[in-house]
Short mmCIF file of C-alpha atoms and ligand atoms in Angstrom, two decimals:
data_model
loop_
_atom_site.label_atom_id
_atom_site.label_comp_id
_atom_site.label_asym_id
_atom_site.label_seq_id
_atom_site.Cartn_x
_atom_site.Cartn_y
_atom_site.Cartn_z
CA UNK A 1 0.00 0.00 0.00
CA UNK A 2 1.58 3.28 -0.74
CA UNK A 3 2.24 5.89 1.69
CA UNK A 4 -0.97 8.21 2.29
CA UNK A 5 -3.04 5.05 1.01
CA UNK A 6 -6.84 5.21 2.43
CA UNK A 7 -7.02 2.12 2.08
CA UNK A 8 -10.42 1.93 -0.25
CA UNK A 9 -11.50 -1.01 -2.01
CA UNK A 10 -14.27 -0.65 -4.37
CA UNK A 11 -16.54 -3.59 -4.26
CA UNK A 12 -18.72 -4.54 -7.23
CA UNK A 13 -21.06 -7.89 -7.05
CA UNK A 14 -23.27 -9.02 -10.01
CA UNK A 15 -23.50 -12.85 -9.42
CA UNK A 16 -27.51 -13.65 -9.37
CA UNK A 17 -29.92 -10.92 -9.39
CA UNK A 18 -28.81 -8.12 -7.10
CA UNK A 19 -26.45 -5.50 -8.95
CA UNK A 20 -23.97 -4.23 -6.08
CA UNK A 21 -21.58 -1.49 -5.64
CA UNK A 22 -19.42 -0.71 -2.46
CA UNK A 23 -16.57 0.99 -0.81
CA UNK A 24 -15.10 -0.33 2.21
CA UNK A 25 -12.09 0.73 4.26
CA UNK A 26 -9.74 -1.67 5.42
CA UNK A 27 -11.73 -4.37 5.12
CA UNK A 28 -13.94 -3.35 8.14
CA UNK A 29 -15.88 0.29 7.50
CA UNK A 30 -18.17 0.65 5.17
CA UNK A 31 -18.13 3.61 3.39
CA UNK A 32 -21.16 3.12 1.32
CA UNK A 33 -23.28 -0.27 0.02
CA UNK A 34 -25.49 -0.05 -2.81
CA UNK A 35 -27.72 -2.93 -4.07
CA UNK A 36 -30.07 -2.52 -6.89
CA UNK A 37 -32.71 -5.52 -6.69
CA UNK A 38 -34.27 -7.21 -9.75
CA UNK A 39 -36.84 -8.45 -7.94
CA UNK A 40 -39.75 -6.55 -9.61
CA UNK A 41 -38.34 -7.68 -13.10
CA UNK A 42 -37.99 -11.81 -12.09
CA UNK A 43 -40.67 -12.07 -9.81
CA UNK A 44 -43.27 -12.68 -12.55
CA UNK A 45 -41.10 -16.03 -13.49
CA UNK A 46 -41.39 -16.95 -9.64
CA UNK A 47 -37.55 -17.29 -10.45
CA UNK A 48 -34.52 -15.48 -11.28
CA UNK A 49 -34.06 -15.55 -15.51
CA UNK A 50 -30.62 -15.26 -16.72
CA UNK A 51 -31.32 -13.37 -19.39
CA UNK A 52 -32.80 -11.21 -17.61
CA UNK A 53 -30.68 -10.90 -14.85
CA UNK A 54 -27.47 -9.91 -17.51
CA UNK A 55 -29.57 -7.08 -18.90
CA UNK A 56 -30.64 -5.75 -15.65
CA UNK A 57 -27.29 -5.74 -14.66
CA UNK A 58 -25.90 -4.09 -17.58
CA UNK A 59 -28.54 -1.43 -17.09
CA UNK A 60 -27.56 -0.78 -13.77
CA UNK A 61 -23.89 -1.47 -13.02
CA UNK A 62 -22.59 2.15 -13.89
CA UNK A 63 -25.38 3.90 -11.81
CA UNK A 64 -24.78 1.41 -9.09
CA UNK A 65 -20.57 2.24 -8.94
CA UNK A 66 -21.50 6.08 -9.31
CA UNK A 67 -23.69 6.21 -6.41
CA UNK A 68 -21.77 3.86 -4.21
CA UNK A 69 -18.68 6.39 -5.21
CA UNK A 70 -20.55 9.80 -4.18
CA UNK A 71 -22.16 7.76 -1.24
CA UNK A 72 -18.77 7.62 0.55
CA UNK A 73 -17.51 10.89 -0.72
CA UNK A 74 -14.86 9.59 -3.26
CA UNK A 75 -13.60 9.39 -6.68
CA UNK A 76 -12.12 7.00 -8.29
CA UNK A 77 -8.24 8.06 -7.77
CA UNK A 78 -8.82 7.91 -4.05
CA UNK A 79 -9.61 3.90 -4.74
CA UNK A 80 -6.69 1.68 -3.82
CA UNK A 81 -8.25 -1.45 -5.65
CA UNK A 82 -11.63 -2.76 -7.56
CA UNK A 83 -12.20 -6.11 -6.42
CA UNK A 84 -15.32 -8.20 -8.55
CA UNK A 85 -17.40 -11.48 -7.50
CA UNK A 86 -15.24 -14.32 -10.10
CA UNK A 87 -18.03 -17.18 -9.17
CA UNK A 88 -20.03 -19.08 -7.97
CA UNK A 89 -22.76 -17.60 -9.71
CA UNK A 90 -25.34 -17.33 -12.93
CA UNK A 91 -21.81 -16.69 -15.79
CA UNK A 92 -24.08 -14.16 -18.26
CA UNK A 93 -24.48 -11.94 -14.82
CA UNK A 94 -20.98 -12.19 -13.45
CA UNK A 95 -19.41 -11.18 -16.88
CA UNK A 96 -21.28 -7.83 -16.67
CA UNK A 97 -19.89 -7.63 -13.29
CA UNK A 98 -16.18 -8.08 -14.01
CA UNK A 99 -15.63 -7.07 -17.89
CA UNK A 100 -16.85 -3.51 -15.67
CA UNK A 101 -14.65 -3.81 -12.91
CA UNK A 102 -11.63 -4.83 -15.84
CA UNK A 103 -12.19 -1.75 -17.98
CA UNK A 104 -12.66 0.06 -14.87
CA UNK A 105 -9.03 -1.11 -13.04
CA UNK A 106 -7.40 -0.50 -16.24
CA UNK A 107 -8.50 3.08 -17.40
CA UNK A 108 -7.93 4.36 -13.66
CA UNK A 109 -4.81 2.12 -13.20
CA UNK A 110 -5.90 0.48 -9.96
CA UNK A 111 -5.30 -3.53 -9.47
CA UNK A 112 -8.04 -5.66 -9.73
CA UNK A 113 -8.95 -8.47 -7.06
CA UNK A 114 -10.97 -11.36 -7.71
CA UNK A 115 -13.40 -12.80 -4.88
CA UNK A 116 -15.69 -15.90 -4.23
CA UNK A 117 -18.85 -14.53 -3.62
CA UNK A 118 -18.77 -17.51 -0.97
CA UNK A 119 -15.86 -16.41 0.99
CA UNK A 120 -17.28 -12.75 0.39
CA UNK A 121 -20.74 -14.12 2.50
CA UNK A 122 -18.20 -15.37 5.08
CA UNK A 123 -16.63 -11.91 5.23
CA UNK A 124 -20.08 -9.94 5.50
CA UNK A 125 -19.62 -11.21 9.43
CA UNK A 126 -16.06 -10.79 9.87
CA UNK A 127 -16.66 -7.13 8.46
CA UNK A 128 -19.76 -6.29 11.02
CA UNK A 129 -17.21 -8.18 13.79
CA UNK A 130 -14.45 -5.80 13.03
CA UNK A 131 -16.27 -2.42 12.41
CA UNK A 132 -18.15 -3.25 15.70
CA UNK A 133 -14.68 -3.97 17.71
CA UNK A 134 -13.36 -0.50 15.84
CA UNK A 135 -16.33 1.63 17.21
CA UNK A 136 -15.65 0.05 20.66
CA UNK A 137 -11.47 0.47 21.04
CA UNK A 138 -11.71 -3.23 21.15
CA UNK A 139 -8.67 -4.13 20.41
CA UNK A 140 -9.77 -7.03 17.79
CA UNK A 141 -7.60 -10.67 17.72
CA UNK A 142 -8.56 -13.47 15.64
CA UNK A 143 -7.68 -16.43 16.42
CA UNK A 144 -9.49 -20.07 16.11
CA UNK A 145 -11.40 -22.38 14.05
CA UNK A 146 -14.76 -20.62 12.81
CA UNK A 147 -17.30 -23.10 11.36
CA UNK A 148 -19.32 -21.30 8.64
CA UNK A 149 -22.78 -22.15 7.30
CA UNK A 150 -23.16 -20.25 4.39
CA UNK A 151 -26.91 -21.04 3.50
CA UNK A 152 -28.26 -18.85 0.39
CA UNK A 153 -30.40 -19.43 -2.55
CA UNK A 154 -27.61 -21.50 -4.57
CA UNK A 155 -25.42 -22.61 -1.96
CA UNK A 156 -26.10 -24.61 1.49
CA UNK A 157 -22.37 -25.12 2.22
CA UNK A 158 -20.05 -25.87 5.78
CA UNK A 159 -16.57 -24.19 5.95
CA UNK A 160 -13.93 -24.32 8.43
CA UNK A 161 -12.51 -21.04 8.26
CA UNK A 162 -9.07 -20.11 9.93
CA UNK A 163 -7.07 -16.63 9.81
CA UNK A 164 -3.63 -17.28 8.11
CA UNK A 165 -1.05 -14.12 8.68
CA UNK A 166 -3.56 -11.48 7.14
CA UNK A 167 -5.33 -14.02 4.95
CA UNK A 168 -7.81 -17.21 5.55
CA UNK A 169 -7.94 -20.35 4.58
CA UNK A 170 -11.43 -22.72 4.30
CA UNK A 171 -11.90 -25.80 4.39
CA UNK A 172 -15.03 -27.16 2.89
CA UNK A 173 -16.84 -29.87 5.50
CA UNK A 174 -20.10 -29.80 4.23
CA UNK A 175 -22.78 -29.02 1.33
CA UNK A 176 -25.93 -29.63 -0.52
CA UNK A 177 -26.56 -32.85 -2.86
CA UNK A 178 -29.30 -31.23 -4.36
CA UNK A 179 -31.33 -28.05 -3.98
CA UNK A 180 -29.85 -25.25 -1.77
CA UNK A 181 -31.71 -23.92 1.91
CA UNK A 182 -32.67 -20.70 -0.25
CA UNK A 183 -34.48 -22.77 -3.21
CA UNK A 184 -35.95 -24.77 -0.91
CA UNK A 185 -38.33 -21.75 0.32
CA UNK A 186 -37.96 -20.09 -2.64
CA UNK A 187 -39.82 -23.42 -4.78
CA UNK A 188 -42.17 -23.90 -1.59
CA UNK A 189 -43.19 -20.57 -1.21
CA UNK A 190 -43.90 -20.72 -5.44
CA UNK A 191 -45.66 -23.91 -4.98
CA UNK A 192 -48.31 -22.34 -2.11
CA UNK A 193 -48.74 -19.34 -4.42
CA UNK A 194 -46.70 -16.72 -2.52
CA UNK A 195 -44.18 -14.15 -3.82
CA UNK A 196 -41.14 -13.69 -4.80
CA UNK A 197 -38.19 -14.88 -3.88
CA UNK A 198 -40.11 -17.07 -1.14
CA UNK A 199 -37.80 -16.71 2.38
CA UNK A 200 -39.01 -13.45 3.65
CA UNK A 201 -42.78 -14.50 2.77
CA UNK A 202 -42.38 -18.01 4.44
CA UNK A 203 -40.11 -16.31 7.32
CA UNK A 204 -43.07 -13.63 7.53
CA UNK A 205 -45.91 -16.51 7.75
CA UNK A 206 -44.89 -19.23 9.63
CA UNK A 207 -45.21 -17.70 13.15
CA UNK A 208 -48.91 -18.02 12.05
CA UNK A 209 -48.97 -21.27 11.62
CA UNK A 210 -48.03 -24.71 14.10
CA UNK A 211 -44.93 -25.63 13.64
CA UNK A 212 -46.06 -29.25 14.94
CA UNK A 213 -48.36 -29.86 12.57
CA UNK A 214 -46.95 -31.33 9.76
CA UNK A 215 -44.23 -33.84 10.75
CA UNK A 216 -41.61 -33.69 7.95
CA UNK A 217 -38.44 -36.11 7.61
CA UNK A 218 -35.13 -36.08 6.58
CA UNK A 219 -33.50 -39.09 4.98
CA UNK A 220 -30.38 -40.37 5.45
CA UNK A 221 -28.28 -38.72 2.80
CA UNK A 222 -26.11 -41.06 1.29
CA UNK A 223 -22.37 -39.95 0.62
CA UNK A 224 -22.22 -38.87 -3.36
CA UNK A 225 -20.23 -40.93 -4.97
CA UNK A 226 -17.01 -39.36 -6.48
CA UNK A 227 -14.89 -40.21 -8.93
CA UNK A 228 -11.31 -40.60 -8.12
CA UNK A 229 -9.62 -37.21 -7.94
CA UNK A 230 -12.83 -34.76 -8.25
CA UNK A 231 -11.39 -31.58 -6.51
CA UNK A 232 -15.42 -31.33 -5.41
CA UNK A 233 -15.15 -34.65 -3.20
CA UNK A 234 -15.74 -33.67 0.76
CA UNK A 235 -13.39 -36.26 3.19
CA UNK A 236 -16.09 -39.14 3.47
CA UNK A 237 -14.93 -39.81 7.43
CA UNK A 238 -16.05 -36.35 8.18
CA UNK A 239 -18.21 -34.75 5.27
CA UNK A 240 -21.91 -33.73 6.37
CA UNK A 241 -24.57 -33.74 3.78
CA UNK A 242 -27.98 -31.58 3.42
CA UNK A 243 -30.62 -32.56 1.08
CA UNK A 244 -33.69 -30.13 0.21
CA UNK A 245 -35.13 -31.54 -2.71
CA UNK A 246 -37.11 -34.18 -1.03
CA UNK A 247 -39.02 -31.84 1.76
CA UNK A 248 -40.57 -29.23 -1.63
CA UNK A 249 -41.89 -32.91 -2.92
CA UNK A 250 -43.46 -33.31 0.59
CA UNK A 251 -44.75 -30.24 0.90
CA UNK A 252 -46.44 -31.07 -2.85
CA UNK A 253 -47.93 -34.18 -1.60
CA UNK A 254 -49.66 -32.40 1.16
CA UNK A 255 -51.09 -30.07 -1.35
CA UNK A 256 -52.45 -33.00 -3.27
CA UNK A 257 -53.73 -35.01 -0.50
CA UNK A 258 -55.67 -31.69 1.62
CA UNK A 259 -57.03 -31.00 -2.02
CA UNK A 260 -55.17 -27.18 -1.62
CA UNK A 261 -54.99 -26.10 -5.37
CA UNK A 262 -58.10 -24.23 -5.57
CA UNK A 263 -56.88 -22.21 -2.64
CA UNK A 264 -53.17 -21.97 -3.70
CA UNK A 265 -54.61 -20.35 -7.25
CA UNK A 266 -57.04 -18.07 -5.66
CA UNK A 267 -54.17 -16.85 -3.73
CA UNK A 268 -51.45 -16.46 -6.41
CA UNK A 269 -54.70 -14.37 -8.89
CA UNK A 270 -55.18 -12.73 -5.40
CA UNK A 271 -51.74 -11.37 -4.75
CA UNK A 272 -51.42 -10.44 -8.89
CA UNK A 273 -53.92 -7.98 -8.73
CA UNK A 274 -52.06 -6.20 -5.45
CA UNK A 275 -49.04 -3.52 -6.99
CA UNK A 276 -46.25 -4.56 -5.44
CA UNK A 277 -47.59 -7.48 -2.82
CA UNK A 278 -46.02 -7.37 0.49
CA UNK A 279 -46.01 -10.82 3.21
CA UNK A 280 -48.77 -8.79 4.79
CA UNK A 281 -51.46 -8.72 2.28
CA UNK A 282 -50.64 -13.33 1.73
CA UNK A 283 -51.92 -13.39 5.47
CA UNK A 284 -55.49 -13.50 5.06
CA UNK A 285 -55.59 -14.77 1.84
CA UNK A 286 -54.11 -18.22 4.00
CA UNK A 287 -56.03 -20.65 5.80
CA UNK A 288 -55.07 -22.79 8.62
CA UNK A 289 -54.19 -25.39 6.73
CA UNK A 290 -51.80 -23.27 4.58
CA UNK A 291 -50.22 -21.57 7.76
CA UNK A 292 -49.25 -24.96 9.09
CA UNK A 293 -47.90 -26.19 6.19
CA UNK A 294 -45.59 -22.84 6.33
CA UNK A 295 -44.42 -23.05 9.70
CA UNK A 296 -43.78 -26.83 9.50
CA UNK A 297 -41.77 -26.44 6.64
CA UNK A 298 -39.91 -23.56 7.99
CA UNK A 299 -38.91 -25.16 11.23
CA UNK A 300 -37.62 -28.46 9.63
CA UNK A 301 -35.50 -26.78 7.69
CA UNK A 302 -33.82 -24.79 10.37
CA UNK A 303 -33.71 -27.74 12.14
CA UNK A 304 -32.34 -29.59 10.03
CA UNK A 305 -29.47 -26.81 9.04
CA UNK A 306 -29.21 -26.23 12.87
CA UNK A 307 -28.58 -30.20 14.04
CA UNK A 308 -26.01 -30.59 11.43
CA UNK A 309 -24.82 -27.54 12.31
CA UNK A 310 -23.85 -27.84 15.55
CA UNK A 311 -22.92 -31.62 15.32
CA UNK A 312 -19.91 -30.73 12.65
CA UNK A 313 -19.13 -28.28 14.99
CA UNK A 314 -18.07 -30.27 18.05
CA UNK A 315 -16.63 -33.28 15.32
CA UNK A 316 -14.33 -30.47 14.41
CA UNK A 317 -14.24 -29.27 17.63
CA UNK A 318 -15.03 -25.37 16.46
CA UNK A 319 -14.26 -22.39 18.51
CA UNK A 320 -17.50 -20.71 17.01
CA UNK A 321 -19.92 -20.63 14.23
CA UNK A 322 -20.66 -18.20 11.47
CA UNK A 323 -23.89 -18.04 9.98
CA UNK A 324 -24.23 -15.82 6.67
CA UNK A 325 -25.86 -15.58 3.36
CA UNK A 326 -29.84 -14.75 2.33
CA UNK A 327 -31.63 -17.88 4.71
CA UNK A 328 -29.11 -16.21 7.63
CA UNK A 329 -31.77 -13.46 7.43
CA UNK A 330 -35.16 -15.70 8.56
CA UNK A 331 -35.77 -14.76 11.82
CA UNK A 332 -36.79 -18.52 13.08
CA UNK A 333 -33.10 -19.46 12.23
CA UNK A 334 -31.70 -16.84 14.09
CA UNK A 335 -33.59 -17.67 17.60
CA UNK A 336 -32.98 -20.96 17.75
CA UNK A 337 -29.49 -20.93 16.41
CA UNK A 338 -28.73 -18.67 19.03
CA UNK A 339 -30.67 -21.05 21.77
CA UNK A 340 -28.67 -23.56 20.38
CA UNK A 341 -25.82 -22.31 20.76
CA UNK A 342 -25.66 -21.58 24.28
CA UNK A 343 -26.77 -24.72 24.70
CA UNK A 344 -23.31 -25.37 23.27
CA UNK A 345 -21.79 -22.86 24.72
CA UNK A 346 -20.35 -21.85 21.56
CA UNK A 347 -19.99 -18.01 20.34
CA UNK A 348 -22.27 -17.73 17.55
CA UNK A 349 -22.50 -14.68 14.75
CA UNK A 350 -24.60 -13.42 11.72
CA UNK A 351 -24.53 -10.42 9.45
CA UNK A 352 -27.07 -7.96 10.19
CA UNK A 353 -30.49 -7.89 7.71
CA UNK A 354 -28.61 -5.74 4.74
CA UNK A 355 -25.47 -7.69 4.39
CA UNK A 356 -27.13 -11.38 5.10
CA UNK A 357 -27.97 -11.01 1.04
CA UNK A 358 -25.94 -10.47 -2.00
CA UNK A 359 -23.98 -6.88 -1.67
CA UNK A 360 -21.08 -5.84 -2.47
CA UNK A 361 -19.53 -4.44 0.81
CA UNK A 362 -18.76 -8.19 1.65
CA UNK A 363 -16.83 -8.81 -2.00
CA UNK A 364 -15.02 -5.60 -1.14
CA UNK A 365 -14.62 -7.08 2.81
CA UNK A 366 -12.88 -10.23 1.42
CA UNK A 367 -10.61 -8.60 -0.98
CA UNK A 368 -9.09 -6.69 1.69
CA UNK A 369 -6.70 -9.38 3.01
CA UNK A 370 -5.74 -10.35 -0.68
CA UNK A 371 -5.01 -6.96 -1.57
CA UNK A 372 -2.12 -6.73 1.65
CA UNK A 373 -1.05 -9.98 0.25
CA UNK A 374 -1.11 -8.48 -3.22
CA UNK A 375 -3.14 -11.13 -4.83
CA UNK A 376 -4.12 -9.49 -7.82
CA UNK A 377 -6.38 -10.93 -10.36
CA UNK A 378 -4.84 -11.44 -13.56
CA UNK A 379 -5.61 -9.61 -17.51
CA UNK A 380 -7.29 -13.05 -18.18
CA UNK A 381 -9.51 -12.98 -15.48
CA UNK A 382 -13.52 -14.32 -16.43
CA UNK A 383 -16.41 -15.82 -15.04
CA UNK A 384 -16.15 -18.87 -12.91
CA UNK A 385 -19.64 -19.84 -12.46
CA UNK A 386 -19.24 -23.28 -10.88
CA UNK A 387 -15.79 -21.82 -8.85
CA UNK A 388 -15.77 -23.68 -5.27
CA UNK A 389 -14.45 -22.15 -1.95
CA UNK A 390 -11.38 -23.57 -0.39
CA UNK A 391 -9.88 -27.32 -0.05
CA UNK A 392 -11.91 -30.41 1.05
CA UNK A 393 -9.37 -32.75 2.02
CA UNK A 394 -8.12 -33.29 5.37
O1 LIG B 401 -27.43 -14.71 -0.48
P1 LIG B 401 -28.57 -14.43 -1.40
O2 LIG B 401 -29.05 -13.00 -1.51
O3 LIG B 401 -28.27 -14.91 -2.85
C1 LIG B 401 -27.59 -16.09 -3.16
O4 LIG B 401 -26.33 -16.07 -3.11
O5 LIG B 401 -28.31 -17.08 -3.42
O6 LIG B 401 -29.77 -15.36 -0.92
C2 LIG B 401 -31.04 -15.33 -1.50
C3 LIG B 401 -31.86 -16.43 -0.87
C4 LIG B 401 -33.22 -16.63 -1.52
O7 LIG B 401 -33.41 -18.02 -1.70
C5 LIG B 401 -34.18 -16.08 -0.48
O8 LIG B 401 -35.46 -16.67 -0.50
C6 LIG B 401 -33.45 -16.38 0.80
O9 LIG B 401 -32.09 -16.14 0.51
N1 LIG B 401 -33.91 -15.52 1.90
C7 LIG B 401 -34.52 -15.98 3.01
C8 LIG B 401 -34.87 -14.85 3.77
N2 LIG B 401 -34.42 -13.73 3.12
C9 LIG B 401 -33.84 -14.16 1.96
N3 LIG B 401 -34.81 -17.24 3.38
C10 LIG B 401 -35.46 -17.40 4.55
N4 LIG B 401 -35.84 -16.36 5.34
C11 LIG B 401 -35.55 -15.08 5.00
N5 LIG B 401 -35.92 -14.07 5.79
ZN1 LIG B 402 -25.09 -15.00 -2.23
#
């Protein structure tokens, strides 16, 4: 960093269907954080389109970096880097994302950083931890094994994740066979005729509902099989598995066997003729039935993501678990993670409501260390849309 540096990272995030611009200092104040949703233009589909989700994002990506520049009061020669979301992600949308932040580096001659968008949801906590112990003269040590959930619409994963010198390093432990946490409520909350995407509907509805009522199971998820030398192969003696695809079918059956169609497309006509349908307004257009079904649904999940949870964490003997990503914003997952954990006695932390979902302050978070480390991205740099976070061996 030279001398007189502010140390300013410019953040930019394009990966699904949020377009995001930030600047952070240091890794751990956040100058500004801009998001600009598409969820007015996908929410028709009941689903994010690709297509879609490119344009949108080459509509807004230079309004986005403008206004998350004058937000913090900066221009772009104050900037010390650009760092842009490489993958996991939807590749039409993260192209927009970092052919910007390419031109961008190279006309104001700033390096560019690269960042998983996973290890950037890991770093939306580690951010909030820092600014927090900043604001308090805490004088802030790291030190530990973290285990991670990072639980999302397209990822349900479980990292170990140790500080390294300035950087991290993550070990992935656990993941999804099939649908992710997010999808889960996202398909369920389709399937019941709610809106879109589904969490904060379901997370608004099920405290109306019994939670009892509709026993769901789990099956034992069997190990996937791997071939020999697949990079994406977790340790078999200590890998946990989550599977979400079976409990949407479940939820289906129900809706067969109560006979709940009629209701469910009443509903979803219901909600269409509301501008811009809020949780609120799905309430009485629910019966009891319907309400139950919610809740039920919710609370296996979250138990589910809560019992594996805290089981890898005392096989790997954790010091504490992170919990981040869009599901890390439902309010039933944060109560009884939290309960659970002092069961455990184990620290426990999430990002606050804004940064639980895509943004860009947490891409800009996670670049920080590689920038110290000077880690810069290379001219070659593209999209990386199935990129994974972190080693899975032993
Ligand atoms: O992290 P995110 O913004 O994007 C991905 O990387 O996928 O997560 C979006 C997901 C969606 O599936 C959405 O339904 C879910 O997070 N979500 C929630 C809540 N808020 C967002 N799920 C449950 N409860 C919520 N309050
Ligand atoms: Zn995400």
């Amino acid at each position: 960093m030279s001398s007189g540096s502010s140390a300013l990272i410019l953040g930019i995030e394009s990966s699904c269907d949020e377009t995001g611009a930030a600047v952070v200092r240091r890794g751990s104040k956040i100058l500004s954080n801009v998001v600009a949703s598409q969820i007015p233009v996908h929410s028709p589909y009941g689903g994010v389109v690709p297509e879609l989700a490119s344009r949108e994002h080459l509509r807004n990506i230079l309004p986005v970096v403008r206004s998350a520049l004058s937000q913090a009061g900066v221009t772009y020669p104050d900037l010390d880097a650009i760092a842009v979301t490489e993958g996991p992600g939807l590749a039409g949308a993260l192209l927009v994302g970092i052919s910007f932040a390419k031109a961008l580096a190279h006309s104001v001659g700033k390096p560019l950083i690269a960042v998983n968008h996973l290890e950037g949801h890991i770093h939306a906590v580690l951010l909030e931890e820092s600014q927090r112990a900043a604001e308090s003269d805490n004088v802030h040590a790291r030190s530990g094994v973290s285990l991670a959930l990072v639980v999302s619409g397209g990822h349900t994963h479980l990292y170990l994740a140790q500080p390294r010198d300035t950087s991290w390093t993550y070990r992935n432990v656990g993941r999804t066979v099939d649908d992710a946490a997010g999808e889960a409520f996202d398909k369920v909350a389709k399937l019941l005729g709610l809106g879109y995407p589904g969490g904060p509907w379901i997370d608004a509805l099920a405290p109306h509902g019994n939670p009892d009522a509709v026993p769901f199971t789990f099956s034992q998820i069997k190990a996937k099989v791997h071939r020999k030398g697949d990079p994406a192969a977790l340790d078999p003696a200590t890998a946990t598995y989550f599977s979400f695809s079976g409990i949407k079918t479940a939820v289906l059956r129900s809706v067969h066997v109560h006979e709940m169609e009629a209701g469910i497309a009443s509903r979803r006509a219901a909600l269409a003729a509301i501008p811009n349908p809020q949780p609120a307004d799905a309430l009485a257009l629910c019966d009891r039935r319907t309400l139950d079904l919610i809740a039920s649904f919710q609370r296996s999940v979250i138990d589910d993501l809560r019992r594996k949870t805290f089981r890898a964490a005392e096989q790997f003997n954790a010091d504490r678990i992170l919990v981040s990503g869009g599901v890390a914003a439902n309010r039933e997952l944060r109560v009884r993670f939290t309960s659970a954990a002092i069961e455990h006695n184990l620290p426990i932390a999430f990002p606050s409501l804004a940064l639980a979902t895509d943004n860009a302050a947490m891409i800009a978070a996670a670049a920080w260390p590689k920038f110290l480390a000077r880690d810069f991205a290379q001219s070659g740099l593209t999209a990386e849309p199935a990129l994974a976070l972190g080693r899975t061996s032993r």
